[in-house]
């Protein structure tokens, strides 16, 4: 999964990125605004993979990963046009974590308007919607020109219809996230990767000693349909530099039960609606991510497109069952080893082997 950290300059994106990836990128308050993204890959801690690996003793054990992209601040000032190449790179992420500055800093207030996270969010959302609107309108103009030259296919008509709905939504100041398109329309405009259609995680970056002070703001955000959380970026960055035992002591003091890595993993899986399924064997025990509700063919496609194309059946058993009984042989005897067809909806914790023929 690719998750983009975005927000206004100096909101604490790199600080949080450092905490997540245990790196030491520059977070100097007076430093130049970065021009390139920092990229880091974080393993998704999953005890089930650890235990499956103990059972199967494979040559390789592969956890799922999240790729974090820490982008330079965008939309700092009204009418600010960020570099288009960077914007399209940002939009290729599966979801955004928007970092809002909640920590007090008068200097930053004076440069970037306001320390009010809700105001920051509004400005980011407005800029994203404006960006989407410009792209949609430009495309509509091109489609019109095409009509004059006789280019009118069913796909273009779907796109045209979708883009009109999209423009209407944006002109009403509503993000595309809340617009329901038909499957055909959705497909026709998928390639645009509209900003305001992406799943959003809101992180209010604040001081570790007033996390609760944000409850009311969080409630407001939840009421408006956002998934929003507080994060003490600087504190987390310092924690990430300690050894495990020391870090756990500090976390216990703060009543924190999970590391920032694990929290962000859960939040982003929840946000996108991801589940995990596993493949096991003597060569490799591996975790895969799948959209909740997806079927066995989609799962096969995650592993390799050949497996989806030549799909015959999925051999399937449950993580809990293999842990309870200890061997696939016993699962077969007990009828817990199933053969599933294309339409089978894969569940979190399924262990799958694809039979295929290409
Ligand atoms: N007090 C406080 N300062 C922070 C926090 N997070 C970041 N900062 C400071 O804010 C400035 C900008 O942080 P940085 O992570 O570089 O922001 P970015 O531009 O969004 O990547 C740096 O001086 C950080 O030390 C925080 O949680 N509390
Ligand atoms: Mg930065």
Coordinates of C-alpha atoms and ligand atoms in Angstrom, one line a residue:
X1 CA 0.0 0.0 0.0
X2 CA 1.2 3.5 -0.8
X3 CA 0.2 6.2 1.6
X4 CA 1.0 9.9 1.0
X5 CA 1.7 12.3 3.9
X6 CA 0.5 15.7 2.7
X7 CA -0.3 19.0 4.3
X8 CA 0.8 22.6 4.5
X9 CA 4.5 23.3 5.0
X10 CA 5.9 22.8 8.5
X11 CA 2.9 20.9 9.8
X12 CA 5.1 18.0 10.9
X13 CA 5.0 15.6 8.0
X14 CA 8.7 14.8 8.0
X15 CA 8.7 14.6 11.8
X16 CA 6.0 11.9 11.6
X17 CA 7.7 10.2 8.6
X18 CA 10.9 10.0 10.7
X19 CA 9.0 8.4 13.6
X20 CA 7.4 5.9 11.2
X21 CA 10.5 4.9 9.3
X22 CA 13.1 5.5 12.1
X23 CA 14.9 7.9 9.8
X24 CA 16.5 11.3 10.4
X25 CA 15.4 13.6 7.6
X26 CA 15.8 17.3 8.1
X27 CA 13.0 18.9 10.1
X28 CA 14.8 22.2 10.7
X29 CA 12.1 24.9 11.1
X30 CA 14.1 27.4 9.1
X31 CA 15.3 25.0 6.5
X32 CA 14.4 25.2 2.9
X33 CA 11.0 23.6 2.0
X34 CA 11.9 20.2 0.5
X35 CA 11.5 19.7 -3.2
X36 CA 11.3 15.9 -3.3
X37 CA 9.5 13.3 -1.4
X38 CA 11.1 11.1 1.3
X39 CA 10.1 7.5 0.7
X40 CA 10.2 4.7 3.3
X41 CA 8.8 1.2 3.6
X42 CA 7.4 -0.1 6.8
X43 CA 6.5 -3.7 7.6
X44 CA 3.0 -4.4 8.7
X45 CA 3.5 -6.2 12.0
X46 CA 1.2 -9.3 12.0
X47 CA 1.7 -11.9 14.6
X48 CA -0.1 -14.4 12.4
X49 CA 2.7 -14.3 9.9
X50 CA 5.3 -14.8 12.6
X51 CA 3.4 -17.8 13.9
X52 CA 2.7 -19.3 10.4
X53 CA 6.4 -19.0 9.8
X54 CA 7.2 -20.9 13.0
X55 CA 4.9 -23.6 11.8
X56 CA 6.0 -23.9 8.1
X57 CA 9.6 -23.0 8.6
X58 CA 9.8 -21.5 5.1
X59 CA 12.9 -20.2 3.4
X60 CA 11.4 -16.7 3.2
X61 CA 8.9 -14.9 5.4
X62 CA 7.3 -11.9 3.8
X63 CA 5.2 -9.4 5.7
X64 CA 2.9 -6.9 4.0
X65 CA 4.3 -3.4 3.7
X66 CA 3.2 0.2 3.7
X67 CA 5.2 2.6 1.6
X68 CA 5.1 6.1 3.1
X69 CA 5.7 9.1 0.9
X70 CA 6.5 12.3 2.7
X71 CA 5.8 15.1 0.3
X72 CA 6.9 18.7 0.5
X73 CA 4.1 21.0 1.8
X74 CA 1.5 21.9 -0.8
X75 CA -1.0 24.7 -1.2
X76 CA 0.8 26.9 1.3
X77 CA -0.7 30.2 0.0
X78 CA -3.9 30.9 -1.7
X79 CA -3.5 30.4 -5.5
X80 CA -0.2 28.6 -4.9
X81 CA 0.3 26.2 -7.8
X82 CA 2.4 23.2 -6.8
X83 CA 4.5 21.5 -9.4
X84 CA 2.2 19.4 -11.6
X85 CA 4.5 16.4 -11.7
X86 CA 4.5 16.3 -8.0
X87 CA 0.8 16.6 -7.8
X88 CA 0.2 13.7 -10.1
X89 CA 2.8 11.6 -8.1
X90 CA 0.9 12.4 -4.9
X91 CA -2.4 11.4 -6.5
X92 CA -1.0 7.9 -7.4
X93 CA -1.1 7.0 -3.6
X94 CA -4.0 4.8 -2.5
X95 CA -4.8 7.1 0.3
X96 CA -3.7 10.4 1.9
X97 CA -2.7 11.1 5.5
X98 CA -3.2 14.8 5.9
X99 CA -1.0 16.2 8.6
X100 CA -2.6 19.3 10.3
X101 CA -0.5 21.5 12.6
X102 CA -2.0 21.4 16.1
X103 CA 1.1 22.4 18.0
X104 CA 1.4 26.1 18.9
X105 CA 4.0 28.2 17.0
X106 CA 3.5 31.9 16.6
X107 CA 6.1 32.2 13.9
X108 CA 4.5 29.5 11.8
X109 CA 1.1 31.1 12.5
X110 CA 2.3 34.4 11.0
X111 CA 3.7 32.7 7.9
X112 CA 1.0 30.1 7.2
X113 CA -2.1 32.0 8.2
X114 CA -3.4 29.9 11.0
X115 CA -2.7 27.3 13.5
X116 CA -6.3 26.1 13.4
X117 CA -6.3 22.6 12.1
X118 CA -9.9 22.9 10.8
X119 CA -9.0 26.0 8.8
X120 CA -5.9 24.1 7.4
X121 CA -8.1 21.2 6.4
X122 CA -10.7 23.5 4.7
X123 CA -8.0 25.2 2.7
X124 CA -6.4 21.9 1.6
X125 CA -9.8 20.4 0.7
X126 CA -10.7 23.5 -1.3
X127 CA -7.4 23.5 -3.2
X128 CA -7.8 19.8 -4.0
X129 CA -11.3 20.3 -5.2
X130 CA -10.2 23.3 -7.4
X131 CA -7.4 21.2 -8.8
X132 CA -9.9 18.4 -9.7
X133 CA -12.4 20.9 -11.2
X134 CA -9.7 22.3 -13.5
X135 CA -8.8 18.9 -14.7
X136 CA -12.4 17.8 -15.2
X137 CA -13.3 21.0 -17.1
X138 CA -10.3 20.7 -19.4
X139 CA -11.1 17.2 -20.2
X140 CA -14.7 18.1 -21.0
X141 CA -13.5 20.8 -23.4
X142 CA -11.4 18.1 -25.2
X143 CA -14.4 15.8 -25.4
X144 CA -16.5 18.5 -26.9
X145 CA -13.9 19.1 -29.6
X146 CA -13.8 15.4 -30.2
X147 CA -17.6 15.3 -30.8
X148 CA -17.1 17.9 -33.5
X149 CA -14.7 15.6 -35.2
X150 CA -17.1 12.7 -34.8
X151 CA -15.3 11.0 -32.0
X152 CA -18.2 9.6 -29.9
X153 CA -17.8 6.1 -28.4
X154 CA -19.8 4.6 -25.5
X155 CA -16.8 4.9 -23.3
X156 CA -16.5 8.6 -24.1
X157 CA -20.2 9.1 -23.4
X158 CA -19.8 7.5 -20.0
X159 CA -16.8 9.7 -19.3
X160 CA -18.7 12.8 -20.4
X161 CA -21.6 11.9 -18.1
X162 CA -19.3 11.2 -15.2
X163 CA -17.4 14.4 -15.7
X164 CA -20.5 16.5 -15.7
X165 CA -21.6 14.9 -12.4
X166 CA -18.1 15.5 -11.1
X167 CA -18.1 19.2 -12.0
X168 CA -21.5 19.7 -10.4
X169 CA -20.3 18.0 -7.2
X170 CA -17.2 20.2 -7.1
X171 CA -19.1 23.4 -7.9
X172 CA -21.2 22.6 -4.9
X173 CA -18.0 22.6 -2.9
X174 CA -18.3 18.9 -2.1
X175 CA -15.4 16.5 -2.4
X176 CA -15.6 13.6 -4.9
X177 CA -15.2 11.1 -2.1
X178 CA -19.0 11.4 -1.4
X179 CA -20.1 11.2 -5.1
X180 CA -21.6 7.9 -6.1
X181 CA -20.8 7.0 -9.8
X182 CA -22.0 4.0 -11.7
X183 CA -19.4 1.3 -12.2
X184 CA -19.0 2.3 -15.9
X185 CA -18.6 6.0 -15.0
X186 CA -16.2 5.2 -12.2
X187 CA -14.1 3.2 -14.7
X188 CA -14.2 5.9 -17.2
X189 CA -12.6 8.5 -14.9
X190 CA -10.5 6.3 -12.7
X191 CA -7.3 7.3 -14.6
X192 CA -7.7 10.9 -13.4
X193 CA -6.9 10.0 -9.8
X194 CA -8.9 12.9 -8.5
X195 CA -7.5 14.4 -5.4
X196 CA -10.8 14.8 -3.5
X197 CA -11.8 11.3 -4.3
X198 CA -9.0 9.7 -2.2
X199 CA -9.7 8.2 1.2
X200 CA -8.4 10.5 3.8
X201 CA -6.8 10.0 7.2
X202 CA -6.6 13.2 9.2
X203 CA -3.7 13.5 11.7
X204 CA -3.7 16.4 14.1
X205 CA 0.0 16.8 15.0
X206 CA 0.0 18.2 18.5
X207 CA 2.0 18.2 21.7
X208 CA 2.1 15.0 23.8
X209 CA 0.8 16.8 26.9
X210 CA -2.5 18.0 25.5
X211 CA -3.7 15.2 23.3
X212 CA -7.1 15.2 25.0
X213 CA -7.6 18.9 24.3
X214 CA -8.4 18.0 20.8
X215 CA -11.4 15.7 21.6
X216 CA -13.9 18.4 20.5
X217 CA -12.2 19.0 17.2
X218 CA -11.9 15.3 16.6
X219 CA -15.6 14.9 17.2
X220 CA -16.4 17.7 14.8
X221 CA -14.3 15.9 12.2
X222 CA -15.9 12.5 12.9
X223 CA -19.4 14.2 12.5
X224 CA -18.3 15.4 9.1
X225 CA -17.4 11.9 8.1
X226 CA -13.6 12.1 8.5
X227 CA -11.4 9.5 10.1
X228 CA -9.3 11.7 12.3
X229 CA -6.7 11.1 15.1
X230 CA -4.2 13.0 17.2
X231 CA -0.6 12.3 16.9
X232 CA 2.3 13.8 19.0
X233 CA 4.8 13.9 16.1
X234 CA 7.8 15.2 17.9
X235 CA 7.3 12.9 20.9
X236 CA 6.9 10.0 18.5
X237 CA 10.1 11.0 16.6
X238 CA 12.0 11.0 19.9
X239 CA 10.4 7.6 20.9
X240 CA 11.6 6.1 17.6
X241 CA 15.2 6.8 18.5
X242 CA 15.0 4.8 21.8
X243 CA 15.5 1.1 22.1
X244 CA 12.4 -1.0 22.5
X245 CA 12.4 -1.3 26.2
X246 CA 12.9 2.4 26.9
X247 CA 10.3 3.3 24.3
X248 CA 7.8 0.9 25.9
X249 CA 8.4 2.5 29.3
X250 CA 7.6 6.0 27.9
X251 CA 4.6 4.7 26.0
X252 CA 3.2 3.0 29.1
X253 CA 3.6 6.4 30.9
X254 CA 1.5 8.0 28.2
X255 CA -1.1 5.2 28.2
X256 CA -0.1 4.2 24.6
X257 CA -0.4 0.5 23.8
X258 CA 0.8 0.5 20.2
X259 CA 3.7 2.1 18.4
X260 CA 3.0 4.8 15.8
X261 CA 3.7 2.3 13.1
X262 CA 1.1 -0.1 14.3
X263 CA -1.5 2.6 14.9
X264 CA -1.1 4.0 11.4
X265 CA -1.2 0.5 9.9
X266 CA -4.6 -0.2 11.6
X267 CA -6.0 3.2 10.7
X268 CA -5.1 2.9 7.1
X269 CA -6.3 -0.7 6.7
X270 CA -9.6 0.5 8.3
X271 CA -9.7 3.5 6.2
X272 CA -9.4 1.7 2.9
X273 CA -11.1 -1.4 4.1
X274 CA -8.2 -3.8 3.6
X275 CA -8.0 -7.3 4.9
X276 CA -5.1 -9.7 5.0
X277 CA -4.9 -13.2 3.5
X278 CA -1.9 -15.5 3.5
X279 CA 0.0 -17.9 1.3
X280 CA 2.0 -20.7 3.0
X281 CA 4.5 -23.3 2.0
X282 CA 8.1 -24.6 2.3
X283 CA 9.4 -21.7 0.2
X284 CA 7.5 -18.8 1.5
X285 CA 5.0 -17.6 4.1
X286 CA 3.6 -14.4 3.0
X287 CA 0.9 -11.8 3.8
X288 CA -1.2 -10.1 1.1
X289 CA -3.5 -7.2 1.3
X290 CA -7.0 -7.2 -0.3
X291 CA -10.0 -4.9 -0.5
X292 CA -12.6 -6.2 1.9
X293 CA -15.4 -8.0 0.0
X294 CA -13.2 -9.0 -2.9
X295 CA -13.5 -12.5 -4.3
X296 CA -11.0 -15.4 -4.8
X297 CA -10.1 -14.3 -8.4
X298 CA -9.1 -10.8 -7.1
X299 CA -7.0 -12.4 -4.4
X300 CA -5.3 -14.6 -7.1
X301 CA -4.6 -11.5 -9.1
X302 CA -2.8 -9.9 -6.2
X303 CA -0.4 -12.8 -6.3
X304 CA 0.1 -12.9 -10.1
X305 CA -2.1 -12.0 -13.0
X306 CA -1.6 -15.5 -14.5
X307 CA -3.3 -16.9 -11.4
X308 CA -6.4 -14.8 -11.9
X309 CA -6.5 -15.4 -15.7
X310 CA -6.2 -19.2 -15.4
X311 CA -8.1 -19.5 -12.1
X312 CA -9.7 -22.9 -11.5
X313 CA -10.2 -23.2 -7.7
X314 CA -8.9 -21.8 -4.5
X315 CA -7.8 -24.2 -1.8
X316 CA -8.7 -22.5 1.4
X317 CA -8.4 -22.9 5.2
X318 CA -8.4 -20.5 8.2
X319 CA -5.5 -19.2 10.2
X320 CA -7.3 -20.0 13.4
X321 CA -8.0 -23.6 12.3
X322 CA -4.4 -24.4 11.4
X323 CA -3.2 -22.9 14.7
X324 CA -5.7 -25.0 16.6
X325 CA -5.0 -28.3 14.8
X326 CA -1.4 -27.9 13.8
X327 CA -1.4 -29.5 10.3
X328 CA -3.2 -29.3 7.0
X329 CA -3.7 -33.1 7.1
X330 CA -5.9 -32.8 10.2
X331 CA -7.8 -29.9 8.6
X332 CA -8.5 -32.1 5.6
X333 CA -9.8 -34.9 7.9
X334 CA -12.0 -32.5 9.7
X335 CA -13.4 -31.0 6.6
X336 CA -11.8 -27.6 7.3
X337 CA -9.9 -27.6 4.1
X338 CA -12.2 -26.2 1.4
X339 CA -12.3 -25.8 -2.3
X340 CA -13.8 -22.5 -3.2
X341 CA -14.8 -21.1 -6.6
X342 CA -14.4 -17.7 -8.3
X343 CA -17.2 -16.0 -6.4
X344 CA -15.9 -16.9 -2.9
X345 CA -15.5 -13.8 -0.8
X346 CA -12.1 -13.9 0.8
X347 CA -12.0 -13.3 4.6
X348 CA -9.4 -11.8 6.8
X349 CA -7.1 -14.6 7.9
X350 CA -7.8 -17.0 5.0
X351 CA -4.9 -19.1 3.9
X352 CA -5.2 -19.7 0.2
X353 CA -3.5 -21.7 -2.5
X354 CA -4.7 -21.1 -6.1
X355 CA -5.1 -23.9 -8.6
X356 CA -4.8 -22.5 -12.1
X357 CA -4.1 -23.4 -15.7
X358 CA -2.7 -21.0 -18.3
Ligands
LIG1 N1 6.2 21.6 19.2 C1 6.2 20.7 18.2 N2 6.9 20.9 17.1 C2 6.8 20.1 16.1 C3 6.0 19.0 16.1 N3 6.1 18.3 14.9 C4 7.0 19.0 14.2 N4 7.4 20.1 14.9 C5 8.4 21.1 14.4 O1 7.8 21.8 13.3 C6 8.8 22.1 12.3 C7 8.4 21.5 11.0 O2 8.4 20.1 11.1 P1 8.6 19.2 9.8 O3 8.3 17.8 10.2 O4 9.8 19.5 9.1 O5 7.3 19.7 8.9 P2 6.9 19.4 7.4 O6 7.3 20.7 6.6 O7 5.5 19.2 7.4 O8 7.7 18.2 7.0 C8 10.1 21.5 12.9 O9 10.8 22.5 13.5 C9 9.6 20.5 13.9 O10 10.6 20.3 14.9 C10 5.2 18.7 17.3 O11 4.5 17.7 17.4 N5 5.4 19.6 18.3
LIG2 MG1 8.9 18.0 5.3

